Amino acid sequence: MKLPWFARWFGEDYKCLYAHRDQKEADAQVHFLVSTLKLEKQSLILDLGCGAGRHMGPLRKQGYRVFGLDLSPVLLRTARESKHPVLRSDMRYPALKESSFSLVASFFTSFGYFDDSSEDEGVL
């Protein structure tokens, strides 16, 4: 069975193409999120489509509990190297033990890849 393109694409080539998406950008996005939402410290956050975990570190430094979910083994390996708690799973069918989060964040490009927009709606 051939995997869908999005299950194959997010590897080393993706990391090269989007190398300009750096930690400085992630820090600014987390700052905006935290200052806008004013979540209680220790809130549990799911970073859906977490990729390499660029946003997880700054969120953890702010005092939040953060868990990441992504489909890319290559990007998740990078996240694990930074000691981020992550799980490989399809966002349409998340294999999560935890089912209640204070916030589900999705940074950058996690939507619009599926053949049918109802699948995106199902994730939401």
mmCIF file of C-alpha atoms in Angstrom:
data_model
loop_
_atom_site.group_PDB
_atom_site.id
_atom_site.type_symbol
_atom_site.label_atom_id
_atom_site.label_comp_id
_atom_site.label_asym_id
_atom_site.label_seq_id
_atom_site.Cartn_x
_atom_site.Cartn_y
_atom_site.Cartn_z
ATOM 1 C CA MET A 1 0.000 0.000 0.000
ATOM 2 C CA LYS A 2 1.412 3.363 -1.027
ATOM 3 C CA LEU A 3 1.406 6.013 1.691
ATOM 4 C CA PRO A 4 -0.249 9.362 0.940
ATOM 5 C CA TRP A 5 2.170 12.088 -0.146
ATOM 6 C CA PHE A 6 1.957 13.935 3.177
ATOM 7 C CA ALA A 7 3.071 10.799 5.033
ATOM 8 C CA ARG A 8 6.218 10.707 2.867
ATOM 9 C CA TRP A 9 7.049 14.396 2.383
ATOM 10 C CA PHE A 10 7.967 15.644 5.862
ATOM 11 C CA GLY A 11 11.523 14.316 6.016
ATOM 12 C CA GLU A 12 15.025 15.621 5.425
ATOM 13 C CA ASP A 13 13.999 17.530 2.264
ATOM 14 C CA TYR A 14 11.288 19.334 4.219
ATOM 15 C CA LYS A 15 13.796 20.339 6.885
ATOM 16 C CA CYS A 16 16.043 21.836 4.181
ATOM 17 C CA LEU A 17 13.211 23.640 2.381
ATOM 18 C CA TYR A 18 11.920 25.256 5.570
ATOM 19 C CA ALA A 19 15.235 25.858 7.331
ATOM 20 C CA HIS A 20 14.283 29.552 7.572
ATOM 21 C CA ARG A 21 11.492 28.561 9.991
ATOM 22 C CA ASP A 22 13.803 28.945 12.943
ATOM 23 C CA GLN A 23 13.690 29.103 16.713
ATOM 24 C CA LYS A 24 13.478 32.907 16.731
ATOM 25 C CA GLU A 25 10.237 32.697 14.752
ATOM 26 C CA ALA A 26 8.872 29.972 17.048
ATOM 27 C CA ASP A 27 9.743 32.014 20.147
ATOM 28 C CA ALA A 28 7.822 35.020 18.767
ATOM 29 C CA GLN A 29 4.794 32.863 17.947
ATOM 30 C CA VAL A 30 4.792 31.338 21.430
ATOM 31 C CA HIS A 31 5.126 34.788 22.992
ATOM 32 C CA PHE A 32 2.088 35.959 21.025
ATOM 33 C CA LEU A 33 0.086 32.867 21.959
ATOM 34 C CA VAL A 34 0.913 33.068 25.668
ATOM 35 C CA SER A 35 0.301 36.809 25.943
ATOM 36 C CA THR A 36 -2.984 36.573 24.043
ATOM 37 C CA LEU A 37 -4.571 33.532 25.672
ATOM 38 C CA LYS A 38 -3.331 33.961 29.236
ATOM 39 C CA LEU A 39 -3.481 30.263 30.075
ATOM 40 C CA GLU A 40 -2.822 29.134 33.620
ATOM 41 C CA LYS A 41 0.685 27.820 34.197
ATOM 42 C CA GLN A 42 0.844 24.032 34.163
ATOM 43 C CA SER A 43 -2.001 23.927 31.619
ATOM 44 C CA LEU A 44 -1.761 20.911 29.336
ATOM 45 C CA ILE A 45 -1.182 21.866 25.686
ATOM 46 C CA LEU A 46 -1.251 19.596 22.659
ATOM 47 C CA ASP A 47 1.008 20.763 19.834
ATOM 48 C CA LEU A 48 -0.795 19.116 16.925
ATOM 49 C CA GLY A 49 1.551 18.663 13.990
ATOM 50 C CA CYS A 50 4.472 19.498 16.274
ATOM 51 C CA GLY A 51 7.138 18.584 13.729
ATOM 52 C CA ALA A 52 10.595 18.967 15.239
ATOM 53 C CA GLY A 53 9.164 20.589 18.377
ATOM 54 C CA ARG A 54 10.311 24.188 17.868
ATOM 55 C CA HIS A 55 7.332 25.535 19.833
ATOM 56 C CA MET A 56 7.389 22.944 22.580
ATOM 57 C CA GLY A 57 10.589 24.163 24.255
ATOM 58 C CA PRO A 58 9.454 27.777 24.667
ATOM 59 C CA LEU A 59 6.045 26.642 25.917
ATOM 60 C CA ARG A 60 7.667 24.358 28.479
ATOM 61 C CA LYS A 61 9.974 27.180 29.581
ATOM 62 C CA GLN A 62 6.855 29.297 30.182
ATOM 63 C CA GLY A 63 5.625 26.662 32.634
ATOM 64 C CA TYR A 64 3.158 24.719 30.497
ATOM 65 C CA ARG A 65 2.927 20.973 30.137
ATOM 66 C CA VAL A 66 3.235 20.269 26.429
ATOM 67 C CA PHE A 67 2.764 17.114 24.422
ATOM 68 C CA GLY A 68 3.405 16.853 20.691
ATOM 69 C CA LEU A 69 1.815 14.734 17.991
ATOM 70 C CA ASP A 70 3.092 14.396 14.436
ATOM 71 C CA LEU A 71 3.226 11.868 11.610
ATOM 72 C CA SER A 72 6.832 12.439 10.479
ATOM 73 C CA PRO A 73 9.387 10.049 11.980
ATOM 74 C CA VAL A 74 12.214 12.338 10.827
ATOM 75 C CA LEU A 75 10.807 15.443 12.508
ATOM 76 C CA LEU A 76 9.822 13.523 15.637
ATOM 77 C CA ARG A 77 13.359 12.195 15.956
ATOM 78 C CA THR A 78 14.552 15.816 16.163
ATOM 79 C CA ALA A 79 11.897 16.587 18.782
ATOM 80 C CA ARG A 80 12.911 13.556 20.841
ATOM 81 C CA GLU A 81 16.559 14.630 20.697
ATOM 82 C CA SER A 82 15.412 17.781 22.509
ATOM 83 C CA LYS A 83 13.665 15.585 25.110
ATOM 84 C CA HIS A 84 10.169 16.659 24.085
ATOM 85 C CA PRO A 85 7.345 14.217 24.848
ATOM 86 C CA VAL A 86 5.942 13.315 21.433
ATOM 87 C CA LEU A 87 3.934 10.613 19.747
ATOM 88 C CA ARG A 88 3.797 9.521 16.123
ATOM 89 C CA SER A 89 0.176 9.506 15.047
ATOM 90 C CA ASP A 90 -2.098 10.656 12.257
ATOM 91 C CA MET A 91 -3.924 13.776 13.409
ATOM 92 C CA ARG A 92 -7.171 12.375 12.007
ATOM 93 C CA TYR A 93 -6.967 9.398 14.343
ATOM 94 C CA PRO A 94 -4.872 10.545 17.317
ATOM 95 C CA ALA A 95 -3.665 7.669 19.459
ATOM 96 C CA LEU A 96 -3.594 9.692 22.664
ATOM 97 C CA LYS A 97 -3.881 8.450 26.221
ATOM 98 C CA GLU A 98 -4.772 11.959 27.386
ATOM 99 C CA SER A 99 -8.048 13.264 26.006
ATOM 100 C CA SER A 100 -8.416 16.627 27.705
ATOM 101 C CA PHE A 101 -6.212 19.611 26.902
ATOM 102 C CA SER A 102 -6.470 23.259 27.870
ATOM 103 C CA LEU A 103 -5.317 24.162 24.382
ATOM 104 C CA VAL A 104 -4.674 22.431 21.084
ATOM 105 C CA ALA A 105 -2.175 24.496 19.109
ATOM 106 C CA SER A 106 -1.329 23.962 15.459
ATOM 107 C CA PHE A 107 1.508 26.095 14.142
ATOM 108 C CA PHE A 108 2.532 26.512 10.497
ATOM 109 C CA THR A 109 1.134 23.939 8.040
ATOM 110 C CA SER A 110 -0.971 21.116 9.430
ATOM 111 C CA PHE A 111 -4.206 21.503 7.487
ATOM 112 C CA GLY A 112 -5.235 21.243 3.872
ATOM 113 C CA TYR A 113 -3.363 18.075 2.964
ATOM 114 C CA PHE A 114 -6.187 15.572 2.898
ATOM 115 C CA ASP A 115 -8.144 14.539 -0.187
ATOM 116 C CA ASP A 116 -11.418 15.612 1.366
ATOM 117 C CA SER A 117 -11.914 18.817 3.390
ATOM 118 C CA SER A 118 -14.257 16.885 5.692
ATOM 119 C CA GLU A 119 -11.127 15.183 7.049
ATOM 120 C CA ASP A 120 -9.750 18.595 8.083
ATOM 121 C CA GLU A 121 -13.101 19.385 9.667
ATOM 122 C CA GLY A 122 -13.000 16.063 11.499
ATOM 123 C CA VAL A 123 -9.648 16.981 13.040
ATOM 124 C CA LEU A 124 -11.083 20.271 14.248
#
